[in-house]
Coordinates of C-alpha atoms (C1' of nucleotides) in Angstrom, one line a residue:
Chain A
M1 CA 23.7 -11.0 -4.6
T2 CA 23.7 -9.1 -7.9
R3 CA 23.7 -5.4 -8.0
R4 CA 21.8 -3.3 -10.4
D5 CA 21.7 0.4 -11.1
G6 CA 19.1 1.1 -8.5
D7 CA 21.1 -0.6 -5.8
N8 CA 24.3 1.2 -6.4
P9 CA 26.2 1.5 -3.2
G10 CA 25.7 5.0 -1.7
A11 CA 22.5 5.9 -3.5
R12 CA 21.5 9.4 -2.3
V13 CA 17.8 9.6 -2.4
R14 CA 15.3 12.2 -1.1
F15 CA 11.7 12.2 0.0
A16 CA 10.3 15.6 -0.6
P17 CA 6.8 16.1 0.7
S18 CA 5.0 19.4 0.9
P19 CA 3.7 20.0 4.4
T20 CA 0.2 20.8 3.2
G21 CA -1.5 17.9 5.0
R22 CA -0.8 14.9 7.1
L23 CA 1.4 12.2 5.7
H24 CA -0.7 10.5 3.1
L25 CA -0.5 6.8 2.5
G26 CA 0.6 7.4 -1.0
S27 CA 3.4 9.7 0.1
A28 CA 4.3 7.2 2.8
R29 CA 4.8 4.6 0.0
T30 CA 7.1 6.9 -1.9
A31 CA 9.0 7.6 1.3
L32 CA 9.3 3.8 1.9
F33 CA 10.6 3.1 -1.6
N34 CA 13.2 5.8 -1.2
W35 CA 14.2 4.6 2.3
L36 CA 14.5 1.0 1.1
V37 CA 16.8 2.0 -1.7
A38 CA 18.9 4.2 0.7
R39 CA 19.1 1.6 3.4
G40 CA 19.5 -1.3 1.0
S41 CA 22.4 0.4 -0.8
G42 CA 24.1 1.8 2.3
G43 CA 23.3 5.3 0.9
D44 CA 21.7 8.4 2.4
M45 CA 18.1 9.4 2.9
I46 CA 17.3 13.0 2.7
L47 CA 14.1 14.6 3.9
R48 CA 13.3 17.8 2.2
L49 CA 10.3 19.9 2.9
E50 CA 8.8 21.5 -0.2
D51 CA 7.0 24.3 1.6
T52 CA 7.2 27.0 -1.1
D53 CA 3.4 27.2 -0.9
R54 CA 3.3 29.3 2.3
E55 CA -0.4 29.5 2.4
R56 CA -1.0 25.8 2.5
S57 CA 2.0 24.7 4.5
S58 CA 2.1 24.5 8.2
A59 CA 4.4 23.5 11.0
E60 CA 1.7 21.2 12.3
F61 CA 1.8 19.1 9.1
E62 CA 5.6 19.1 9.2
R63 CA 5.4 17.6 12.6
D64 CA 2.9 15.0 11.5
I65 CA 4.9 14.0 8.5
M66 CA 8.1 13.5 10.5
D67 CA 6.3 11.8 13.4
S68 CA 4.6 9.4 11.0
M69 CA 7.8 8.6 9.2
L70 CA 9.6 7.9 12.4
W71 CA 6.7 5.8 13.7
M72 CA 7.0 3.7 10.6
G73 CA 10.8 3.4 11.1
L74 CA 11.6 5.5 8.1
D75 CA 14.5 7.6 9.3
W76 CA 16.6 10.1 7.4
D77 CA 20.3 11.1 7.4
E78 CA 19.7 14.7 6.4
G79 CA 16.7 16.9 7.0
P80 CA 15.3 20.0 8.5
D81 CA 15.6 18.7 12.1
V82 CA 18.9 16.9 11.9
G83 CA 20.7 19.2 9.5
G84 CA 23.4 18.0 7.1
E85 CA 26.0 19.4 4.7
H86 CA 23.6 20.3 2.0
G87 CA 21.1 22.3 3.9
P88 CA 18.9 24.1 4.6
Y89 CA 16.3 21.4 4.0
R90 CA 13.2 23.6 3.8
Q91 CA 12.7 25.1 0.4
S92 CA 11.3 28.3 1.9
E93 CA 14.8 28.8 3.4
R94 CA 16.6 28.3 0.0
M95 CA 15.0 31.0 -2.0
D96 CA 18.2 33.0 -2.7
I97 CA 19.9 29.8 -3.9
Y98 CA 17.1 29.4 -6.5
S99 CA 17.1 33.0 -7.6
G100 CA 20.8 32.8 -8.1
Y101 CA 20.3 29.9 -10.5
A102 CA 17.4 31.7 -12.2
R103 CA 19.6 34.7 -12.8
R104 CA 22.3 32.5 -14.2
L105 CA 19.9 31.0 -16.7
L106 CA 18.7 34.5 -17.5
E107 CA 22.3 35.6 -18.2
E108 CA 23.0 32.6 -20.3
D109 CA 19.8 33.3 -22.3
R110 CA 18.3 30.0 -21.3
A111 CA 15.5 31.9 -19.7
Y112 CA 13.8 35.3 -20.2
R113 CA 11.7 37.8 -18.4
C114 CA 8.0 37.6 -18.9
Y115 CA 5.9 40.7 -18.1
C116 CA 2.6 39.1 -18.9
T117 CA 0.2 39.4 -16.1
P118 CA -1.9 36.4 -14.9
E119 CA -5.0 38.2 -16.3
E120 CA -3.5 38.8 -19.7
L121 CA -2.4 35.2 -19.8
K122 CA -5.8 33.9 -18.9
E123 CA -7.4 36.1 -21.5
R124 CA -5.2 34.8 -24.3
K125 CA -5.6 31.2 -23.1
N126 CA -9.3 31.5 -23.1
A127 CA -9.3 32.9 -26.5
A128 CA -7.1 30.0 -27.8
V129 CA -9.2 27.4 -26.1
G130 CA -12.3 29.1 -27.4
E131 CA -11.1 28.6 -30.9
G132 CA -10.3 25.0 -30.2
R133 CA -6.6 25.6 -30.2
A134 CA -4.3 24.0 -27.7
W135 CA -2.9 26.7 -25.4
R136 CA 0.8 27.0 -24.8
Y137 CA 2.5 30.1 -23.7
D138 CA 2.8 32.2 -26.8
R139 CA 6.3 33.4 -26.1
K140 CA 5.1 37.0 -26.4
C141 CA 7.8 38.2 -24.0
L142 CA 10.5 36.3 -25.7
G143 CA 10.2 38.7 -28.6
L144 CA 10.5 41.8 -26.6
T145 CA 13.1 44.3 -27.8
D146 CA 15.6 45.7 -25.3
E147 CA 13.8 49.1 -25.5
E148 CA 10.5 47.5 -24.7
R149 CA 12.0 45.6 -21.8
A150 CA 13.6 48.7 -20.5
R151 CA 10.4 50.6 -20.7
L152 CA 8.4 47.9 -18.9
T153 CA 11.1 47.7 -16.2
A154 CA 11.0 51.5 -15.8
E155 CA 7.3 51.3 -15.4
G156 CA 8.0 49.1 -12.5
R157 CA 6.1 46.2 -14.0
P158 CA 6.7 43.0 -12.2
Y159 CA 8.1 40.1 -14.2
A160 CA 8.4 36.4 -13.9
I161 CA 11.2 34.4 -15.3
R162 CA 10.4 31.7 -17.9
F163 CA 12.5 28.9 -19.0
R164 CA 13.2 28.9 -22.7
V165 CA 12.5 25.4 -23.8
P166 CA 14.9 24.4 -26.5
E167 CA 14.0 22.3 -29.5
G168 CA 14.5 18.7 -29.8
E169 CA 13.7 15.4 -28.2
V170 CA 14.1 14.9 -24.4
T171 CA 14.7 11.5 -22.9
V172 CA 13.8 10.7 -19.3
N173 CA 15.7 7.6 -18.2
D174 CA 13.3 5.8 -15.9
M175 CA 14.4 2.6 -14.1
L176 CA 10.9 1.3 -14.3
R177 CA 9.7 2.5 -17.6
G178 CA 12.8 2.6 -19.7
E179 CA 13.5 5.6 -21.9
V180 CA 10.6 7.9 -22.1
K181 CA 10.9 10.3 -25.0
V182 CA 9.0 13.5 -25.5
N183 CA 9.4 16.2 -28.0
A184 CA 10.3 19.5 -26.3
S185 CA 7.8 21.2 -28.5
E186 CA 5.1 19.7 -26.3
I187 CA 6.4 21.7 -23.4
D188 CA 5.7 25.4 -23.1
D189 CA 8.0 27.9 -21.6
F190 CA 7.2 27.4 -17.9
I191 CA 7.9 29.8 -15.1
I192 CA 10.9 29.1 -13.0
L193 CA 10.8 32.2 -10.9
R194 CA 7.5 33.9 -9.9
S195 CA 7.1 37.6 -10.2
D196 CA 7.4 37.9 -6.4
G197 CA 10.8 36.3 -6.6
R198 CA 9.9 32.9 -5.3
A199 CA 11.1 29.9 -7.2
G200 CA 8.6 27.7 -9.0
F201 CA 8.4 24.0 -8.3
H202 CA 10.5 22.8 -11.2
L203 CA 13.4 25.1 -10.6
A204 CA 13.5 24.4 -6.9
V205 CA 13.4 20.6 -7.4
V206 CA 16.2 20.5 -9.9
V207 CA 18.4 23.0 -8.0
D208 CA 17.9 21.0 -4.8
D209 CA 18.6 17.7 -6.5
I210 CA 21.8 19.1 -8.0
T211 CA 23.0 20.8 -4.9
M212 CA 22.0 18.0 -2.6
E213 CA 23.8 15.5 -4.9
V214 CA 20.8 13.3 -5.3
T215 CA 21.6 10.3 -7.4
H216 CA 18.1 8.6 -7.6
V217 CA 14.8 10.4 -7.8
I218 CA 12.1 8.1 -6.7
R219 CA 8.6 9.6 -6.7
G220 CA 5.1 9.1 -8.0
D221 CA 4.0 8.6 -11.6
D222 CA 2.4 12.0 -11.6
H223 CA 5.8 13.5 -12.0
L224 CA 6.8 11.5 -15.0
T225 CA 5.8 14.3 -17.4
N226 CA 7.4 16.9 -15.1
A227 CA 10.6 15.0 -15.3
V228 CA 10.9 16.1 -18.9
R229 CA 11.0 19.7 -17.7
H230 CA 13.4 18.7 -15.1
V231 CA 15.8 17.1 -17.5
L232 CA 15.7 20.2 -19.6
I233 CA 16.7 22.3 -16.5
F234 CA 19.4 19.8 -15.6
R235 CA 20.8 20.2 -19.1
A236 CA 20.6 23.9 -19.1
L237 CA 22.5 24.0 -15.8
G238 CA 25.1 21.6 -17.2
A239 CA 24.3 18.9 -14.7
A240 CA 23.7 15.2 -15.4
P241 CA 20.2 14.1 -14.5
P242 CA 19.9 11.6 -11.8
M243 CA 18.3 8.1 -12.2
F244 CA 14.6 8.3 -12.1
L245 CA 12.0 5.9 -10.9
H246 CA 8.4 6.9 -11.2
H247 CA 6.2 4.5 -9.4
S248 CA 2.5 4.0 -9.8
L249 CA 0.0 6.1 -7.8
L250 CA -2.0 4.7 -4.9
M251 CA -5.7 4.4 -5.9
G252 CA -8.8 3.8 -4.0
P253 CA -11.1 0.8 -4.5
D254 CA -12.9 2.7 -7.3
G255 CA -9.8 3.3 -9.2
A256 CA -9.6 7.0 -8.5
K257 CA -6.6 8.4 -6.7
L258 CA -6.8 7.5 -3.0
S259 CA -8.3 10.5 -1.2
K260 CA -10.3 11.5 1.8
R261 CA -13.6 10.4 0.4
H262 CA -12.2 6.8 0.4
G263 CA -12.0 7.2 4.2
A264 CA -8.8 7.1 6.2
T265 CA -5.8 8.2 4.1
S266 CA -3.1 9.4 6.4
V267 CA -0.5 7.3 8.2
S268 CA -1.6 8.8 11.5
D269 CA -5.2 7.6 10.9
Y270 CA -3.9 4.1 10.6
R271 CA -1.8 4.5 13.6
E272 CA -4.8 5.5 15.6
M273 CA -6.8 2.6 14.2
G274 CA -4.4 0.2 15.8
Y275 CA -2.3 -0.9 12.9
L276 CA 1.3 -2.0 13.5
P277 CA 3.9 0.1 11.6
Q278 CA 5.7 -3.0 10.4
A279 CA 2.4 -4.3 9.0
L280 CA 1.7 -1.0 7.2
I281 CA 5.2 -0.9 5.7
N282 CA 4.9 -4.5 4.7
Y283 CA 1.6 -3.8 3.0
L284 CA 2.7 -0.6 1.2
A285 CA 5.8 -2.4 0.0
L286 CA 3.8 -5.3 -1.3
L287 CA 1.7 -2.9 -3.4
S288 CA 3.8 -2.8 -6.5
W289 CA 6.7 -4.9 -5.2
S290 CA 7.2 -8.6 -5.1
P291 CA 10.2 -10.6 -4.1
G292 CA 9.7 -12.8 -7.1
D293 CA 8.5 -15.8 -5.1
D294 CA 5.5 -16.5 -2.9
R295 CA 6.7 -14.8 0.2
E296 CA 4.5 -12.0 1.5
I297 CA 5.3 -11.4 5.1
F298 CA 8.4 -9.3 5.8
T299 CA 9.8 -7.6 8.8
P300 CA 11.2 -4.1 8.1
G301 CA 14.7 -5.6 8.2
E302 CA 13.8 -8.3 5.7
L303 CA 12.3 -5.7 3.5
V304 CA 15.6 -3.8 3.4
E305 CA 17.4 -7.0 2.7
E306 CA 15.1 -8.3 0.0
F307 CA 13.8 -5.2 -1.8
S308 CA 15.0 -4.5 -5.2
I309 CA 13.9 -2.1 -7.9
E310 CA 13.5 -4.8 -10.5
G311 CA 10.8 -6.4 -8.3
V312 CA 8.7 -3.3 -8.6
S313 CA 5.8 -3.4 -11.1
A314 CA 4.6 -0.5 -13.2
G315 CA 0.9 -1.1 -13.0
K316 CA -1.8 0.6 -10.9
A317 CA -2.0 0.0 -7.2
I318 CA -5.3 -0.2 -5.5
F319 CA -5.4 0.1 -1.8
D320 CA -7.1 -3.0 -0.3
M321 CA -8.0 -2.8 3.4
D322 CA -8.7 -6.5 3.6
K323 CA -5.2 -7.4 2.8
L324 CA -3.8 -4.8 5.2
N325 CA -6.0 -6.3 7.9
W326 CA -4.7 -9.8 7.2
L327 CA -1.1 -8.6 7.2
N328 CA -1.6 -6.7 10.5
R329 CA -2.8 -10.0 12.0
Q330 CA 0.2 -11.8 10.7
H331 CA 2.5 -9.2 12.3
M332 CA 0.6 -9.2 15.5
K333 CA 1.2 -13.0 15.7
M334 CA 4.9 -12.3 15.7
L335 CA 4.6 -10.3 18.9
S336 CA 5.1 -12.0 22.3
D337 CA 2.3 -11.8 24.8
S338 CA 4.4 -9.3 26.7
E339 CA 5.0 -7.1 23.7
L340 CA 1.4 -7.1 22.8
T341 CA 0.4 -6.3 26.3
D342 CA 2.6 -3.2 26.3
L343 CA 0.8 -2.0 23.1
V344 CA -2.7 -2.4 24.5
I345 CA -2.1 -1.7 28.1
D346 CA -4.1 1.4 28.2
H347 CA -7.2 -0.6 27.5
L348 CA -6.6 -3.1 30.3
D349 CA -8.1 -3.0 33.8
R350 CA -5.5 -1.4 36.1
S351 CA -6.4 -3.5 39.0
L352 CA -4.9 -6.5 37.2
A353 CA -1.4 -7.6 38.0
R354 CA 1.0 -7.6 35.1
D355 CA 1.1 -11.4 34.8
K356 CA -2.7 -11.6 34.8
M357 CA -2.8 -8.9 32.2
E358 CA -0.6 -10.9 29.9
I359 CA -2.8 -14.0 30.4
A360 CA -5.8 -12.0 29.6
V361 CA -4.2 -10.5 26.5
A362 CA -3.0 -13.9 25.4
S363 CA -6.4 -15.3 25.8
V364 CA -8.1 -12.8 23.4
R365 CA -5.4 -12.0 21.0
N366 CA -6.5 -14.2 18.2
G367 CA -9.8 -12.4 18.1
M368 CA -7.9 -9.2 17.3
E369 CA -7.1 -7.9 13.9
T370 CA -5.8 -4.5 15.1
L371 CA -4.6 -3.2 18.4
A372 CA -7.8 -1.2 18.7
D373 CA -9.8 -4.5 18.6
I374 CA -8.7 -5.0 22.2
A375 CA -11.6 -2.8 23.2
S376 CA -14.2 -5.2 21.8
Q377 CA -12.7 -8.3 23.4
P378 CA -14.5 -10.0 26.3
L379 CA -12.1 -8.9 29.0
D380 CA -14.8 -7.9 31.4
I381 CA -15.0 -11.6 32.5
Y382 CA -11.7 -11.2 34.2
V383 CA -12.9 -8.6 36.6
R384 CA -16.4 -9.9 37.1
P385 CA -17.1 -11.0 40.7
A386 CA -17.4 -14.8 41.3
G387 CA -21.0 -16.0 41.0
E388 CA -22.2 -13.0 39.0
L389 CA -24.0 -14.2 35.9
S390 CA -25.3 -12.5 32.8
D391 CA -29.0 -13.2 32.2
K392 CA -28.0 -15.2 29.1
A393 CA -25.5 -17.3 31.0
A394 CA -27.9 -18.0 33.8
G395 CA -30.5 -19.1 31.3
E396 CA -28.0 -21.4 29.6
L397 CA -27.0 -22.9 32.9
V398 CA -30.6 -23.6 34.0
K399 CA -31.5 -25.4 30.9
S400 CA -28.2 -27.3 30.6
P401 CA -28.7 -31.1 31.0
D402 CA -27.5 -32.8 34.2
I403 CA -26.4 -29.4 35.4
E404 CA -26.1 -30.3 39.2
E405 CA -23.9 -33.3 38.5
A406 CA -21.9 -31.4 35.9
L407 CA -21.0 -28.6 38.3
D408 CA -20.0 -31.1 41.0
L409 CA -17.8 -32.9 38.5
L410 CA -16.2 -29.6 37.5
I411 CA -15.3 -28.9 41.1
S412 CA -14.0 -32.3 41.9
T413 CA -11.9 -32.5 38.7
L414 CA -10.4 -29.0 39.2
E415 CA -9.4 -29.8 42.7
K416 CA -7.5 -32.9 41.6
H417 CA -5.0 -30.5 40.1
P418 CA -3.5 -28.1 42.6
S419 CA -0.7 -26.8 40.4
N420 CA -1.2 -24.3 37.6
G421 CA 0.2 -23.9 34.1
M422 CA -0.8 -24.4 30.5
A423 CA 0.0 -28.1 30.6
T424 CA -2.2 -28.6 33.7
A425 CA -5.0 -26.6 32.1
E426 CA -5.0 -28.8 29.1
R427 CA -4.9 -31.9 31.2
I428 CA -7.9 -30.7 33.2
V429 CA -9.9 -30.1 30.0
D430 CA -8.9 -33.5 28.8
D431 CA -10.0 -35.1 32.0
L432 CA -13.3 -33.4 31.8
R433 CA -13.9 -34.7 28.3
R434 CA -13.0 -38.2 29.5
E435 CA -15.2 -38.0 32.6
A436 CA -18.1 -36.8 30.4
A437 CA -17.6 -39.6 28.0
E438 CA -17.6 -42.1 30.8
R439 CA -21.0 -40.8 31.8
G440 CA -22.3 -41.1 28.3
W441 CA -22.4 -37.3 28.0
K442 CA -21.3 -35.1 25.2
A443 CA -18.3 -33.0 26.1
K444 CA -20.5 -30.0 25.9
T445 CA -22.6 -31.2 28.9
V446 CA -19.7 -30.3 31.1
L447 CA -17.6 -27.9 29.2
W448 CA -20.4 -25.4 28.4
P449 CA -21.3 -25.1 32.1
F450 CA -17.6 -24.7 32.8
R451 CA -17.4 -21.5 30.8
L452 CA -20.8 -20.2 32.1
A453 CA -20.1 -20.9 35.7
V454 CA -16.5 -19.6 35.8
T455 CA -17.0 -16.5 33.7
G456 CA -20.7 -15.8 34.1
S457 CA -20.7 -15.2 30.3
T458 CA -21.6 -17.1 27.2
V459 CA -18.6 -15.7 25.3
G460 CA -15.0 -15.7 26.1
P461 CA -11.6 -17.2 25.4
D462 CA -10.6 -20.9 25.4
L463 CA -11.2 -22.7 28.7
T464 CA -7.5 -23.3 29.2
Y465 CA -6.9 -19.6 29.6
L466 CA -9.6 -19.4 32.3
I467 CA -7.8 -22.1 34.3
L468 CA -4.5 -20.3 33.7
F469 CA -5.9 -17.0 34.9
W470 CA -7.7 -18.1 38.1
G471 CA -5.9 -21.4 38.7
P472 CA -7.7 -24.7 39.1
G473 CA -8.6 -23.8 42.7
G474 CA -9.8 -20.4 41.8
C475 CA -12.0 -21.8 39.1
A476 CA -13.4 -24.3 41.5
D477 CA -14.2 -21.5 43.8
R478 CA -16.0 -19.6 41.1
V479 CA -18.0 -22.6 40.2
R480 CA -19.1 -22.9 43.8
A481 CA -20.1 -19.3 43.9
T482 CA -22.2 -19.8 40.8
K483 CA -23.9 -22.8 42.4
R484 CA -24.8 -20.6 45.3
T485 CA -26.2 -18.0 42.9
L486 CA -28.3 -20.5 41.2
E487 CA -29.6 -21.9 44.5
E488 CA -30.5 -18.4 45.7
R489 CA -32.5 -17.9 42.5
D490 CA -34.4 -21.0 43.1
E491 CA -35.7 -19.8 46.4
Chain B
rG1 C1' -8.0 18.2 -27.3
rG2 C1' -2.4 17.3 -27.1
rC3 C1' 1.5 14.5 -24.9
rG4 C1' 2.9 10.6 -21.5
rC5 C1' 2.3 6.1 -18.7
rA6 C1' -0.3 1.7 -17.7
rU7 C1' -3.4 -2.9 -18.8
rU8 C1' -2.7 -11.3 -16.0
rC9 C1' -8.4 -13.8 -11.2
rG10 C1' -12.9 -8.6 -7.6
rU11 C1' -7.8 -6.9 -5.3
rC12 C1' -2.2 -7.3 -4.9
rU13 C1' 0.9 -10.1 -7.8
rA14 C1' 4.4 -14.6 -10.3
rG15 C1' 5.4 -15.6 -15.3
rC16 C1' 7.0 -11.4 -20.0
rC17 C1' 13.5 -9.1 -21.0
rU18 C1' 16.0 -14.9 -22.4
rG19 C1' 8.6 -17.4 -27.0
rG20 C1' 7.3 -24.1 -25.8
rU21 C1' 7.9 -26.8 -18.9
rC22 C1' 1.2 -22.0 -18.2
rC23 C1' -5.7 -25.7 -20.5
rA24 C1' -1.4 -19.5 -16.3
rG25 C1' 1.2 -20.2 -10.0
rG26 C1' 0.7 -17.7 -5.0
rA27 C1' -1.9 -14.3 -1.6
rC28 C1' -6.2 -11.4 0.2
rG29 C1' -11.5 -11.6 -0.3
rC30 C1' -15.6 -14.9 -1.2
rC31 C1' -17.9 -20.0 -0.9
rG32 C1' -17.8 -25.0 1.2
rC33 C1' -16.0 -28.8 4.5
rC34 C1' -13.3 -30.1 8.9
rC35 C1' -12.1 -28.8 13.9
rU36 C1' -15.3 -27.1 18.1
rC37 C1' -17.9 -25.5 25.1
rU38 C1' -18.9 -19.8 22.9
rC39 C1' -16.8 -16.3 19.5
rA40 C1' -12.9 -16.6 16.7
rA41 C1' -8.5 -18.6 15.0
rG42 C1' -6.6 -22.7 12.4
rG43 C1' -6.6 -26.9 8.6
rC44 C1' -8.4 -28.6 3.9
rG45 C1' -10.8 -27.7 -0.7
rG46 C1' -13.3 -24.6 -4.4
rU47 C1' -14.5 -20.0 -7.3
rA48 C1' -12.0 -16.6 -10.5
rA49 C1' -7.6 -13.6 -15.1
rC50 C1' -3.6 -13.3 -19.9
rA51 C1' -8.5 -5.9 -22.3
rG52 C1' -9.9 -6.6 -27.8
rG53 C1' -8.2 -7.2 -32.8
rG54 C1' -4.4 -8.1 -36.3
rG55 C1' 0.3 -9.9 -37.4
rU56 C1' 5.5 -12.7 -36.7
rU57 C1' 6.3 -18.0 -35.6
rC58 C1' 5.9 -25.0 -36.0
rA59 C1' 4.5 -22.6 -31.2
rA60 C1' 2.7 -16.1 -27.9
rA61 C1' 0.5 -14.2 -21.5
rU62 C1' 5.5 -13.7 -23.4
rC63 C1' 7.9 -10.3 -29.8
rC64 C1' 5.5 -6.3 -33.3
rC65 C1' 1.3 -3.0 -34.8
rC66 C1' -3.6 -1.0 -34.1
rU67 C1' -7.9 -0.1 -31.1
rA68 C1' -10.2 0.4 -26.3
rU69 C1' -10.1 1.6 -21.4
rG70 C1' -7.9 3.7 -17.0
rC71 C1' -4.6 7.1 -14.9
rG72 C1' -1.3 11.4 -15.1
rC73 C1' 0.6 16.1 -17.0
rU74 C1' -0.9 20.2 -19.8
rA75 C1' -1.0 26.7 -13.3
rC76 C1' 3.1 32.7 -11.4
rC77 C1' 0.1 24.3 -7.0
rA78 C1' 3.5 20.8 -5.5

RNA sequence: GGCGCAUUCGUCUAGCCUGGUCCAGGACGCCGCCCUCUCAAGGCGGUAACAGGGGUUCAAAUCCCCUAUGCGCUACCA
């Protein structure tokens, strides 16, 4: 197996969501890519909460993010709950670290105090835009003299700290997109420390990535331009930038960024809708990634084994529910009857014995695309009293050709097979076909009444499962009960 | 507006780096057929794409340039 940069042994990666909402599918995809690289390289996965926006962050969302990740099997080696040597792992708890770095940049003249108020800024910006000029911070406070600065400080005016963007070209080395070059003059002097002393996003990210010894930054394409600012800070701090990988964003069917108006967007939504975590992961991985051949179905373990950064494509990724559904079905097929039963047991009739439950589940499983589909399966037939018929079933029975003889044939054939099992069940159905043929009947003449008489319903699973569930004798009894019901109706 | 990224069937993609084996392969969806006691599932087949224009070359989906379109960034949000 060849190793490439992205698969360096010991890659330290981080997933850094801000807990301002439930774990979004797009974020989950980012987390997945990070996790695959960490696990595939024997490295470390770091979970870092970017909760500097105190108003929008909440503990509830933190919980949802971690629960969702764990549900998907995306675990981490360092994080707010498990700790680690590079903590704390909540940015809100790292504020003094950031201000220390900000002060250092200030002392080294790579940053400067800015006393402009948001109102003044807005005013100047509007003026510029009004004249059709592109607005970029005008560096008003960069030109302040020491006296002016002293006066402003004496007045008690709050100040923010801005990064002084140097001149020259900046290169972001991206594993997916190659060398992205941007002229620093395109970037304005952004704020690294707010006037209330809290770090801005850019400073916090870079300081964290340095101090947490992150080797690979894998995140969404929306950060590609931000990476230019980050490289600038890395340089100013004398640190080597990590490897970057900016993957495409997850879009909705209309090509716009996947959002609430497209319907369900959070991992927990999909969990509730009955999707299997391994199917979700498989699907998310397949969006943008291909093993290079025609394989599409992967277990989480296979994904870790097969995933490689060079198999990731740079283009857009549109979420397609149809394909997710198909994959979910494929992954459900890999489950045993017993495993599947465990997953849907809450929807099953408690009066059923475990072995009966498994037969019932086995009989309807191919009608399911998600676990939630269990609710719409015709399981009621298994708890319906013998001889009870739906109106539709009764109607079908009455108009069925040679019905009397057919029902008797059913009973006699069933009773020829005292033992139970799938092989017996299949044999019984074969016998019925043969008997029907010998009488010059279509198979339907006897098989259709079989279903109707045994289940009292026109819809239900394959006949073999009915035999398996009630046994040949039990089925014969139910046919008899139906005969009685029909006779009573005649009277 | 400026800057950046992207562009192969409706969707996800293989192929592109190392031009010819590609009148472009696979999958989902869709359509049809088969199977069939119901509903499905399954099997088989079909539909459908190199964004446009210029180059380079004997030869371009593959290399270069331009245009178009989409997305992103351009906050004391992250």
